[in-house]
Coordinates of C-alpha atoms in Angstrom, one line a residue:
M1 CA 19.3 15.7 19.4
N2 CA 16.1 13.7 19.9
D3 CA 15.6 10.8 17.4
F4 CA 15.3 12.3 13.9
F5 CA 12.4 9.9 13.1
P6 CA 11.0 7.9 16.0
L7 CA 10.2 4.3 15.5
R8 CA 7.4 4.6 18.1
E9 CA 5.5 6.9 15.7
L10 CA 5.9 4.4 12.8
A11 CA 4.7 1.6 15.1
F12 CA 1.6 3.6 16.0
Q13 CA 0.8 4.5 12.3
L14 CA 1.5 1.0 10.9
H15 CA 0.1 -1.3 13.6
E16 CA -2.5 0.7 15.6
L17 CA -3.8 3.1 12.9
H18 CA -3.5 1.6 9.4
G19 CA -3.7 -2.1 10.2
L20 CA -0.5 -3.5 8.8
G21 CA -1.6 -6.9 10.3
E22 CA -4.5 -7.0 7.9
V23 CA -2.2 -6.4 5.0
L24 CA 0.2 -9.1 6.2
S25 CA -2.7 -11.6 6.2
H26 CA -2.8 -11.6 2.4
P27 CA -1.0 -14.6 0.8
R28 CA 1.4 -12.2 -1.0
Y29 CA 2.9 -11.2 2.3
A30 CA 2.6 -14.4 4.2
M31 CA 6.3 -14.7 4.6
H32 CA 6.3 -11.6 6.9
D33 CA 4.9 -10.9 10.3
R34 CA 5.0 -7.9 12.6
E35 CA 8.3 -9.0 14.2
T36 CA 10.2 -9.3 10.8
C37 CA 8.8 -5.9 9.7
D38 CA 9.8 -4.2 12.9
A39 CA 13.2 -5.8 12.7
I40 CA 13.7 -4.5 9.1
L41 CA 12.7 -1.0 10.2
D42 CA 15.0 -1.2 13.2
A43 CA 17.9 -2.2 11.0
A44 CA 17.0 0.6 8.6
H45 CA 17.0 3.2 11.4
T46 CA 20.4 2.0 12.6
L47 CA 21.9 2.2 9.1
A48 CA 20.3 5.6 8.5
S49 CA 21.7 6.9 11.8
D50 CA 25.2 5.4 11.3
A51 CA 25.9 5.8 7.6
F52 CA 23.5 8.4 6.2
L53 CA 23.0 11.1 8.9
P54 CA 26.7 11.7 9.6
H55 CA 27.4 13.1 6.1
A56 CA 24.2 14.9 5.4
A57 CA 25.8 18.3 6.3
I58 CA 29.0 17.3 4.4
S59 CA 27.1 16.6 1.2
D60 CA 25.3 19.9 1.5
A61 CA 28.5 21.9 2.0
Q62 CA 30.5 20.0 -0.6
E63 CA 28.3 20.2 -3.6
P64 CA 28.9 17.8 -6.5
H65 CA 31.3 19.4 -9.0
F66 CA 32.3 18.5 -12.5
D67 CA 35.9 18.8 -13.6
G68 CA 35.2 18.4 -17.3
K69 CA 35.7 14.7 -17.1
R70 CA 33.8 13.3 -14.1
V71 CA 31.5 14.4 -11.3
H72 CA 33.0 14.4 -7.8
L73 CA 31.0 13.6 -4.7
P74 CA 32.0 13.5 -1.0
K75 CA 33.8 10.3 -0.2
E76 CA 31.2 9.3 2.4
V77 CA 28.4 8.9 -0.2
K78 CA 29.5 5.7 -1.9
P79 CA 30.1 3.6 1.3
A80 CA 26.6 4.6 2.6
I81 CA 25.0 3.6 -0.7
D82 CA 26.9 0.3 -0.8
A83 CA 25.7 -0.5 2.7
F84 CA 22.1 0.2 1.7
I85 CA 22.4 -2.1 -1.2
A86 CA 24.2 -4.8 0.8
G87 CA 21.4 -4.7 3.4
G88 CA 18.9 -5.6 0.8
F89 CA 17.0 -2.3 1.1
L90 CA 17.2 -1.4 -2.6
K91 CA 15.1 -4.4 -3.7
A92 CA 13.1 -4.8 -0.5
A93 CA 9.7 -4.1 -2.1
F94 CA 10.2 -6.2 -5.3
D95 CA 8.9 -9.7 -5.8
E96 CA 10.8 -12.7 -4.4
D97 CA 11.1 -14.2 -7.9
I98 CA 13.5 -11.5 -8.9
G99 CA 15.4 -11.4 -5.7
G100 CA 13.4 -9.0 -3.6
L101 CA 12.0 -9.3 -0.1
Q102 CA 8.4 -8.7 -1.3
L103 CA 7.7 -6.3 1.6
P104 CA 4.4 -4.5 1.8
Q105 CA 4.5 -1.0 0.4
M106 CA 3.5 0.3 3.9
V107 CA 6.8 -1.1 5.3
Y108 CA 8.9 0.0 2.4
S109 CA 7.6 3.5 2.5
S110 CA 8.3 3.7 6.2
M111 CA 11.8 2.4 5.7
A112 CA 12.5 4.9 2.9
A113 CA 11.3 7.7 5.2
L114 CA 13.9 6.9 7.7
F115 CA 16.8 7.2 5.2
T116 CA 15.2 10.3 3.7
A117 CA 15.0 12.0 7.1
A118 CA 18.6 11.2 7.7
N119 CA 20.0 12.3 4.3
I120 CA 17.8 13.0 1.3
G121 CA 20.8 13.9 -0.9
T122 CA 22.2 10.4 -0.8
M123 CA 18.8 8.7 -0.7
G124 CA 17.8 10.5 -3.9
Y125 CA 19.9 8.2 -6.1
L126 CA 18.3 5.1 -4.5
F127 CA 14.8 6.4 -4.7
L128 CA 15.1 7.2 -8.4
T129 CA 16.5 3.8 -9.1
V130 CA 13.6 2.0 -7.4
A131 CA 11.1 4.1 -9.3
A132 CA 12.8 3.4 -12.6
A133 CA 13.0 -0.3 -11.8
N134 CA 9.3 -0.4 -11.0
L135 CA 8.5 1.2 -14.4
L136 CA 10.6 -1.4 -16.2
R137 CA 9.0 -4.2 -14.1
A138 CA 5.5 -2.9 -15.3
H139 CA 6.2 -2.0 -18.9
G140 CA 9.6 -3.4 -20.0
S141 CA 9.9 -6.5 -22.1
D142 CA 11.4 -9.7 -20.7
A143 CA 14.6 -9.0 -22.5
Q144 CA 14.7 -5.4 -21.2
Q145 CA 14.0 -6.6 -17.6
K146 CA 16.8 -9.1 -17.8
K147 CA 19.2 -6.6 -19.3
Y148 CA 18.4 -3.6 -17.2
L149 CA 16.1 -4.3 -14.3
L150 CA 18.0 -7.1 -12.6
P151 CA 21.3 -5.2 -12.6
M152 CA 19.4 -2.3 -11.1
L153 CA 18.1 -4.4 -8.2
E154 CA 21.6 -5.6 -7.7
G155 CA 22.7 -2.0 -7.4
R156 CA 25.1 -2.2 -10.4
F157 CA 22.9 0.1 -12.5
F158 CA 21.1 3.2 -11.3
G159 CA 18.1 4.8 -12.9
T160 CA 16.7 8.3 -13.7
M161 CA 13.7 9.9 -15.4
C162 CA 14.3 12.4 -18.2
L163 CA 11.2 14.4 -19.0
S164 CA 11.8 18.2 -18.9
E165 CA 13.7 20.1 -21.5
P166 CA 15.1 23.7 -21.3
Q167 CA 12.4 25.2 -23.5
A168 CA 9.5 23.0 -22.4
G169 CA 9.6 22.7 -18.6
S170 CA 6.4 21.0 -17.4
S171 CA 4.8 21.4 -20.8
L172 CA 5.7 17.9 -22.1
A173 CA 3.6 18.5 -25.3
D174 CA 6.4 20.8 -26.4
I175 CA 9.4 18.5 -26.0
K176 CA 11.8 18.3 -29.0
T177 CA 13.9 15.2 -28.3
K178 CA 13.8 13.0 -31.4
A179 CA 14.0 9.3 -32.0
I180 CA 14.9 8.0 -35.4
P181 CA 14.5 4.3 -36.1
R182 CA 17.6 2.2 -36.8
A183 CA 17.8 -0.9 -38.9
D184 CA 18.4 -3.1 -35.8
G185 CA 15.1 -2.1 -34.2
R186 CA 16.7 0.5 -31.8
Y187 CA 16.5 4.2 -32.2
D188 CA 19.0 7.2 -32.5
I189 CA 18.1 9.6 -29.8
S190 CA 18.9 13.4 -30.1
G191 CA 17.9 16.3 -27.9
R192 CA 18.5 18.0 -24.6
K193 CA 17.0 17.3 -21.1
M194 CA 17.1 19.5 -18.1
W195 CA 16.7 19.0 -14.3
I196 CA 17.7 15.4 -14.4
S197 CA 18.4 14.2 -10.9
G198 CA 21.1 11.6 -10.7
G199 CA 21.9 12.1 -14.4
E200 CA 25.7 11.7 -13.9
H201 CA 27.9 10.2 -11.2
D202 CA 30.3 7.3 -10.5
L203 CA 28.2 5.6 -7.8
S204 CA 27.2 2.7 -10.2
E205 CA 28.5 0.8 -13.2
N206 CA 25.8 2.3 -15.4
I207 CA 23.0 4.8 -15.4
V208 CA 19.7 3.8 -17.1
Q209 CA 18.1 7.0 -18.3
L210 CA 14.4 6.7 -19.1
V211 CA 13.8 9.3 -21.8
L212 CA 10.7 10.8 -23.3
A213 CA 11.1 11.5 -27.0
K214 CA 9.1 11.7 -30.2
I215 CA 9.5 9.3 -33.1
E216 CA 9.7 11.0 -36.5
G217 CA 6.2 11.4 -37.9
A218 CA 4.6 11.0 -34.5
P219 CA 1.3 12.8 -33.7
A220 CA 1.6 16.3 -32.3
G221 CA 1.4 17.0 -28.5
V222 CA 1.5 14.4 -25.8
K223 CA -0.1 11.8 -28.0
G224 CA 3.1 11.5 -29.9
I225 CA 5.4 10.9 -27.0
S226 CA 7.3 7.6 -26.6
L227 CA 9.5 6.2 -23.9
F228 CA 13.1 4.9 -24.4
I229 CA 15.8 3.2 -22.3
V230 CA 19.0 5.2 -23.0
P231 CA 21.9 3.8 -20.9
R232 CA 25.1 5.7 -20.2
H233 CA 26.9 2.6 -21.4
T234 CA 25.3 0.3 -23.9
V235 CA 24.6 -3.2 -22.7
N236 CA 25.4 -6.3 -24.7
D237 CA 23.0 -9.2 -24.9
D238 CA 25.1 -11.2 -22.4
G239 CA 24.8 -8.4 -19.9
S240 CA 28.3 -7.0 -20.3
L241 CA 28.9 -3.3 -20.8
G242 CA 29.5 -2.0 -24.2
G243 CA 30.9 1.4 -25.2
R244 CA 29.9 4.8 -23.8
N245 CA 26.6 5.9 -25.3
G246 CA 26.2 9.4 -26.8
I247 CA 25.1 11.2 -23.6
R248 CA 27.0 14.3 -22.6
L249 CA 26.9 16.2 -19.4
I250 CA 26.4 19.8 -20.3
G251 CA 26.6 21.0 -16.7
L252 CA 25.3 20.7 -13.1
N253 CA 22.5 22.7 -11.8
H254 CA 23.3 24.3 -8.4
K255 CA 20.2 23.9 -6.2
M256 CA 19.3 25.5 -2.9
G257 CA 18.7 22.0 -1.4
Y258 CA 19.1 18.3 -2.2
R259 CA 22.6 19.4 -2.9
G260 CA 24.0 15.9 -2.5
T261 CA 22.0 14.6 -5.5
T262 CA 23.5 15.6 -8.8
N263 CA 21.1 17.6 -10.9
T264 CA 22.1 17.7 -14.5
A265 CA 21.6 19.2 -18.0
L266 CA 22.2 16.4 -20.5
A267 CA 22.7 16.3 -24.3
F268 CA 21.7 13.2 -26.2
G269 CA 23.3 12.5 -29.6
D270 CA 25.2 15.7 -29.7
G271 CA 28.0 14.9 -32.2
E272 CA 28.1 11.1 -31.4
P273 CA 25.5 8.3 -31.7
C274 CA 23.1 7.9 -28.9
I275 CA 21.1 4.7 -29.0
G276 CA 17.9 3.9 -27.2
E277 CA 15.4 1.1 -26.9
L278 CA 11.7 1.6 -27.1
I279 CA 9.6 0.6 -24.1
G280 CA 6.3 -0.9 -25.0
E281 CA 4.4 0.6 -27.9
P282 CA 5.2 3.8 -29.8
H283 CA 3.3 7.0 -28.7
K284 CA 2.4 5.6 -25.3
G285 CA 5.4 6.9 -23.5
L286 CA 3.6 9.4 -21.3
A287 CA 1.2 6.8 -20.0
Y288 CA 4.2 4.5 -19.1
M289 CA 6.1 7.4 -17.6
F290 CA 3.2 8.3 -15.4
H291 CA 3.7 4.9 -13.7
M292 CA 7.0 6.3 -12.4
M293 CA 5.7 9.9 -12.0
N294 CA 2.8 8.9 -9.8
E295 CA 5.0 6.7 -7.7
A296 CA 7.5 9.6 -7.5
R297 CA 4.7 12.1 -6.6
I298 CA 3.7 10.1 -3.6
A299 CA 7.4 9.6 -2.7
V300 CA 8.0 13.4 -2.9
G301 CA 5.2 13.9 -0.4
A302 CA 6.6 11.2 1.9
G303 CA 10.0 12.8 1.5
A304 CA 8.6 16.2 2.5
V305 CA 7.1 14.5 5.6
A306 CA 10.5 12.9 6.5
L307 CA 12.4 16.2 6.2
A308 CA 9.7 18.0 8.3
M309 CA 9.9 15.1 10.9
A310 CA 13.6 15.6 11.2
G311 CA 13.2 19.4 11.7
Y312 CA 10.3 19.0 14.1
R313 CA 12.2 16.5 16.3
Y314 CA 15.3 18.8 16.3
A315 CA 13.1 21.8 17.3
L316 CA 11.4 19.8 20.0
D317 CA 14.6 18.7 21.5
Y318 CA 16.1 22.1 21.3
T319 CA 13.2 23.9 22.9
Q320 CA 12.9 21.4 25.7
Q321 CA 16.5 22.0 26.7
R322 CA 17.1 25.7 25.9
P323 CA 16.2 28.0 29.0
Q324 CA 15.2 31.5 28.1
G325 CA 12.8 34.0 29.7
R326 CA 10.1 33.5 32.3
A327 CA 6.4 32.9 32.4
L328 CA 4.4 36.1 31.7
S329 CA 2.8 35.8 35.1
N330 CA 6.3 35.6 36.8
K331 CA 7.5 39.2 37.6
N332 CA 10.6 38.0 39.6
P333 CA 13.7 38.7 37.4
G334 CA 15.8 36.7 39.9
S335 CA 13.9 33.4 39.3
P336 CA 15.4 30.8 37.0
P337 CA 14.4 31.0 33.3
I338 CA 12.1 28.4 31.9
N339 CA 12.7 26.2 28.8
I340 CA 11.4 28.0 25.8
S341 CA 9.0 25.0 25.1
E342 CA 7.0 26.4 28.0
H343 CA 6.1 29.6 26.2
P344 CA 2.7 29.5 24.5
D345 CA 3.8 30.7 21.1
V346 CA 6.6 28.1 21.0
R347 CA 4.1 25.5 21.9
R348 CA 1.9 26.8 19.1
M349 CA 4.8 26.3 16.7
L350 CA 5.6 22.8 18.0
L351 CA 1.9 21.7 17.8
A352 CA 1.6 23.1 14.3
Q353 CA 4.7 21.1 13.2
K354 CA 3.4 17.9 14.9
S355 CA -0.1 18.3 13.3
Y356 CA 1.4 18.9 9.8
V357 CA 4.0 16.1 10.0
E358 CA 2.1 13.3 11.7
G359 CA -1.1 14.1 9.8
A360 CA 0.8 14.0 6.4
L361 CA 2.6 10.9 7.4
S362 CA -0.8 9.2 8.1
L363 CA -2.0 10.2 4.6
C364 CA 1.2 8.8 3.0
L365 CA 0.9 5.5 4.8
Y366 CA -2.8 5.3 4.0
C367 CA -1.8 5.7 0.3
A368 CA 0.8 3.0 0.8
R369 CA -1.9 0.7 2.2
L370 CA -4.0 1.4 -0.9
V371 CA -1.1 0.2 -3.0
D372 CA -0.9 -3.0 -1.0
E373 CA -4.7 -3.5 -1.3
E374 CA -4.6 -3.1 -5.0
L375 CA -1.7 -5.4 -5.3
A376 CA -2.5 -8.1 -2.8
S377 CA -6.2 -8.2 -1.9
P378 CA -8.0 -11.3 -3.2
D379 CA -11.2 -9.3 -3.6
A380 CA -11.7 -7.7 -7.0
M381 CA -13.8 -4.8 -5.7
T382 CA -11.3 -4.0 -3.1
K383 CA -8.7 -3.7 -5.8
V384 CA -10.9 -1.4 -7.9
H385 CA -11.7 0.8 -5.0
A386 CA -8.0 1.0 -3.9
H387 CA -7.0 2.0 -7.4
A388 CA -9.7 4.8 -7.6
L389 CA -8.8 6.2 -4.2
L390 CA -5.1 6.2 -4.8
D391 CA -5.6 8.0 -8.1
L392 CA -7.7 10.6 -6.4
L393 CA -5.4 11.1 -3.4
T394 CA -2.1 11.2 -5.4
P395 CA -2.1 14.9 -6.1
I396 CA -3.0 15.6 -2.5
A397 CA -0.3 13.2 -1.1
K398 CA 2.3 15.0 -3.2
A399 CA 1.2 18.6 -2.8
W400 CA -0.2 18.9 0.8
P401 CA 3.0 17.6 2.5
S402 CA 5.3 19.5 0.2
E403 CA 3.6 22.8 1.2
W404 CA 2.6 22.3 4.8
C405 CA 5.6 20.2 5.9
L406 CA 7.7 22.9 4.4
K407 CA 5.9 25.3 6.7
A408 CA 6.8 22.9 9.5
N409 CA 10.5 23.3 8.6
D410 CA 10.0 27.1 8.6
L411 CA 8.6 26.9 12.1
A412 CA 11.4 24.7 13.2
I413 CA 13.8 27.5 12.3
Q414 CA 11.7 30.0 14.2
C415 CA 11.8 27.8 17.3
L416 CA 15.5 28.1 17.4
G417 CA 15.5 31.9 17.0
G418 CA 18.7 33.3 15.6
Y419 CA 20.4 30.0 15.8
G420 CA 17.8 28.5 13.5
Y421 CA 19.0 30.3 10.3
T422 CA 22.7 29.5 10.9
R423 CA 24.4 26.6 9.4
D424 CA 25.6 25.4 12.8
Y425 CA 22.2 23.7 13.1
P426 CA 20.5 21.4 10.7
V427 CA 17.0 23.1 10.5
E428 CA 18.0 25.6 7.9
R429 CA 19.4 22.9 5.6
L430 CA 16.3 20.8 6.1
Y431 CA 14.2 23.8 5.0
R432 CA 16.3 24.3 1.9
D433 CA 16.0 20.6 1.1
N434 CA 12.3 20.6 1.5
R435 CA 11.7 23.8 -0.5
L436 CA 12.4 21.8 -3.7
N437 CA 9.5 19.5 -3.1
P438 CA 6.7 21.9 -4.1
I439 CA 8.4 21.9 -7.5
H440 CA 9.4 18.3 -7.8
E441 CA 7.3 15.9 -10.0
G442 CA 4.9 18.6 -11.1
T443 CA 4.4 21.9 -9.2
N444 CA 1.7 22.1 -6.6
G445 CA -0.2 24.2 -9.1
I446 CA -0.2 21.3 -11.5
Q447 CA -1.4 19.0 -8.7
G448 CA -4.4 21.4 -8.2
L449 CA -5.3 21.2 -11.9
D450 CA -4.9 17.4 -11.8
L451 CA -7.1 17.0 -8.7
L452 CA -10.0 19.3 -9.9
G453 CA -9.8 18.8 -13.6
R454 CA -9.0 15.2 -13.9
K455 CA -9.4 13.3 -10.7
V456 CA -12.7 14.8 -9.4
L457 CA -14.6 16.1 -12.4
S458 CA -13.6 13.6 -15.0
D459 CA -15.3 10.5 -13.4
G460 CA -18.5 12.3 -12.4
G461 CA -17.4 12.4 -8.8
K462 CA -17.4 8.6 -8.2
A463 CA -14.0 8.5 -6.6
L464 CA -14.9 11.5 -4.4
Q465 CA -18.0 9.7 -3.1
L466 CA -16.0 6.6 -2.4
L467 CA -13.6 8.6 -0.4
F468 CA -16.4 10.4 1.5
T469 CA -18.0 7.0 2.3
R470 CA -14.8 6.1 4.2
M471 CA -14.5 9.5 5.8
Q472 CA -18.2 9.3 6.9
T473 CA -17.5 6.0 8.6
T474 CA -14.8 7.7 10.8
V475 CA -17.2 10.6 11.5
V476 CA -20.0 8.2 12.6
T477 CA -17.7 6.4 14.9
A478 CA -16.2 9.6 16.4
Q479 CA -19.7 11.0 17.1
T480 CA -20.2 8.4 19.8
D481 CA -17.3 9.8 21.8
P482 CA -18.3 13.0 23.6
L483 CA -14.6 14.1 23.6
L484 CA -14.5 13.8 19.8
L485 CA -18.0 14.9 18.8
E486 CA -16.8 18.5 18.1
Y487 CA -14.2 17.3 15.7
A488 CA -16.6 14.8 14.0
M489 CA -19.1 17.6 13.3
S490 CA -16.4 19.9 12.0
L491 CA -15.2 17.3 9.6
K492 CA -18.7 16.6 8.5
A493 CA -19.2 20.3 7.7
A494 CA -15.9 20.5 5.8
M495 CA -16.9 17.5 3.7
A496 CA -20.2 19.3 2.9
R497 CA -18.2 22.4 1.8
I498 CA -16.2 20.2 -0.7
Q499 CA -19.4 18.7 -2.1
T500 CA -21.0 22.1 -2.6
V501 CA -17.9 23.6 -4.1
T502 CA -17.4 20.6 -6.5
V503 CA -20.9 20.8 -7.8
T504 CA -20.5 24.6 -8.4
L505 CA -17.2 24.2 -10.2
G506 CA -18.3 21.1 -12.1
G507 CA -21.4 23.0 -13.4
T508 CA -19.3 25.9 -14.4
A509 CA -17.0 23.6 -16.4
A510 CA -19.9 21.9 -18.0
Q511 CA -21.1 25.3 -19.3
G512 CA -17.8 25.6 -21.2
K513 CA -16.2 28.0 -18.7
M514 CA -13.3 25.7 -17.9
D515 CA -10.8 28.6 -17.3
L516 CA -13.1 30.1 -14.7
A517 CA -13.8 26.8 -13.1
M518 CA -10.1 26.0 -12.8
A519 CA -8.8 29.5 -12.0
N520 CA -8.7 28.8 -8.3
S521 CA -7.8 25.1 -8.4
S522 CA -5.0 25.7 -5.9
A523 CA -7.5 26.9 -3.4
Y524 CA -9.5 23.8 -4.1
L525 CA -6.4 21.7 -3.5
E526 CA -6.0 23.5 -0.1
L527 CA -9.6 22.9 0.8
F528 CA -9.5 19.3 -0.1
G529 CA -6.1 18.6 1.4
H530 CA -6.9 20.2 4.8
T531 CA -10.1 18.2 5.0
V532 CA -8.4 14.9 4.2
I533 CA -5.7 15.6 6.8
A534 CA -8.4 16.4 9.3
W535 CA -9.9 13.0 8.6
Q536 CA -6.5 11.4 9.2
W537 CA -6.3 13.2 12.6
L538 CA -9.8 12.1 13.6
A539 CA -8.8 8.6 12.9
Q540 CA -5.6 9.0 15.0
A541 CA -7.6 10.5 17.8
L542 CA -10.0 7.6 17.9
V543 CA -7.1 5.2 18.3
A544 CA -5.5 7.4 20.9
Q545 CA -8.7 7.6 22.9
T546 CA -9.1 3.8 23.0
A547 CA -5.4 3.3 23.8
L548 CA -5.4 5.8 26.7
R549 CA -7.9 3.7 28.5
A550 CA -5.4 0.8 28.5
A551 CA -2.0 2.4 28.2
D552 CA 0.6 2.2 30.9
S553 CA 2.1 5.3 32.3
S554 CA 5.0 5.3 29.9
D555 CA 2.7 5.6 26.9
Q556 CA 0.2 8.1 28.3
G557 CA 2.2 11.0 27.1
F558 CA 2.4 9.7 23.5
Y559 CA -1.4 9.3 23.1
Q560 CA -2.1 12.6 24.9
G561 CA 0.2 14.2 22.4
K562 CA -1.9 12.8 19.6
L563 CA -5.1 14.3 21.1
A564 CA -3.4 17.6 21.5
A565 CA -2.3 17.8 17.9
C566 CA -5.7 16.7 16.7
R567 CA -7.3 19.5 18.8
Y568 CA -4.8 22.0 17.3
F569 CA -5.6 21.0 13.8
Y570 CA -9.3 21.2 14.2
R571 CA -9.2 24.5 16.1
Y572 CA -6.5 26.3 14.1
E573 CA -6.3 24.7 10.7
L574 CA -9.6 23.2 9.6
P575 CA -11.4 26.6 9.9
K576 CA -9.3 27.8 7.0
T577 CA -11.4 25.6 4.7
T578 CA -14.3 28.0 5.2
T579 CA -12.4 30.9 3.6
W580 CA -11.2 28.7 0.7
A581 CA -14.8 27.4 0.1
E582 CA -16.2 31.0 0.1
L583 CA -13.7 32.1 -2.5
L584 CA -14.4 29.1 -4.7
L585 CA -18.1 29.5 -4.5
Q586 CA -17.8 33.1 -5.7
L587 CA -16.2 31.9 -8.9
D588 CA -13.7 34.7 -8.4
D589 CA -12.0 35.8 -11.6
T590 CA -9.2 37.9 -10.1
L591 CA -6.5 35.7 -11.5
L592 CA -8.1 35.8 -15.0
A593 CA -9.0 39.5 -15.0
V594 CA -5.7 41.0 -14.0
D595 CA -3.7 42.6 -16.8
V596 CA -0.2 41.0 -16.6
A597 CA 1.3 44.2 -18.0
S598 CA 0.1 46.0 -14.9
L599 CA 2.0 43.7 -12.5

């Protein structure tokens, strides 16, 4: 097949579009330049191709199984993970003072996408460990970082996040896991957690479970949640492993995708002591956990992009080589068939995939740049703006790719016809893998509520105006190019629709009609997300137009493809925002008025 994730696309996005060179100019990243970053991505692509991709189908077919004593995984998983760790990729984004490479988030996110596109089941363990390590770096004590963080960066310990419970689901206010203080300052943990990815395996010496629980006497609801380190094996002060902690695997959940990553139901303190260490202050656990959750939400979106990229590239390769049928204008049955990529409807599906995948990738890397700006910029206002924009865009970066890049995987199957839904080809597996992402780290419905209820309305629209200021800069620049003027005006109109809708919904909420204002928050998310992706496409088109004037013949096709995908998105996708805006402006109460008993 064609390359599952082309480095040329990453080079365009990082260097030509999102200005990695500007990020590298900050003192924090002074040890890196374009050549070293490209070399790291090239090495990652090679390892992903050689060690991750070959067993992706094996891990899908040979699901993890529990024999009552231990979880068994395909033999190919452990060597691939060991090679990833040995290559320094696990700690690549961490500071040099703790052994990391101190890579920009833009480069790390690109690197992670390569491994995810190759094999998300194996990458799942590593992604969770990095996220857990980041949380400990931000909120763990010095002793906890020495005890748990450093072994995680060495790849000896892996990490997880334990939020959901069988009876609570996403409603964390209803969790029942308890923490009872011990005389030594630690806590006895008891309760059950569900849907814990990476909760049990033999890939590492230890598993550091980050567990939400309520200390006895804590306030009700989310204000009473604390966060605890609960390792599978206790860790002594000298770093050596102690005995097995009281964490019991109840069973494995059998998923439609991500089958290579164990998904577990766990019991804590069920008949044997389970000891945990409090992170930070009591009752602030949810705020700490959101450090990991927000990182995970952006990573889920990026993972959806990676899976869709792999499916798109496979469909593109297949349709360019598979002859079938003839042009509608050709009435000669004796003439040779044409490749199916020549048929207009197949081109529609390929353009749709390209527009979803490369547009969403641009958004994810823009968010990664915001992380770098907040972390590394010497300018205080730049940091403030980066934080505000990242906070606003997080629900979109999670939800839009996980919905529309899933649609891309659906179209990849359709491109292959009957072969697409057989297991002889990878596109059906990639679809199944990606179908989990609209649920992971907060359903897309939750992201809509977060975007409208908290990110847009709660700050009086300040973050929205900041975003629109940046979008308007792109619009103004594009208006000077006759070939892009149509798109610039369309984007300007879509932005105006968001502003009008937001004022209407905000006013409704201010009148105490919060349920009515929020009833169609999913449509608001679609309206907002499509407009943001259109902005990303206009920015790509501006770069492509400039590059075409100087590109050699070998790169002409690449930039023309960018312009074609931009045209598709503006002609076929952005008009959908008109319908969503009309629905929202009507304050439609269909979802509130329906009698559930009648369904």
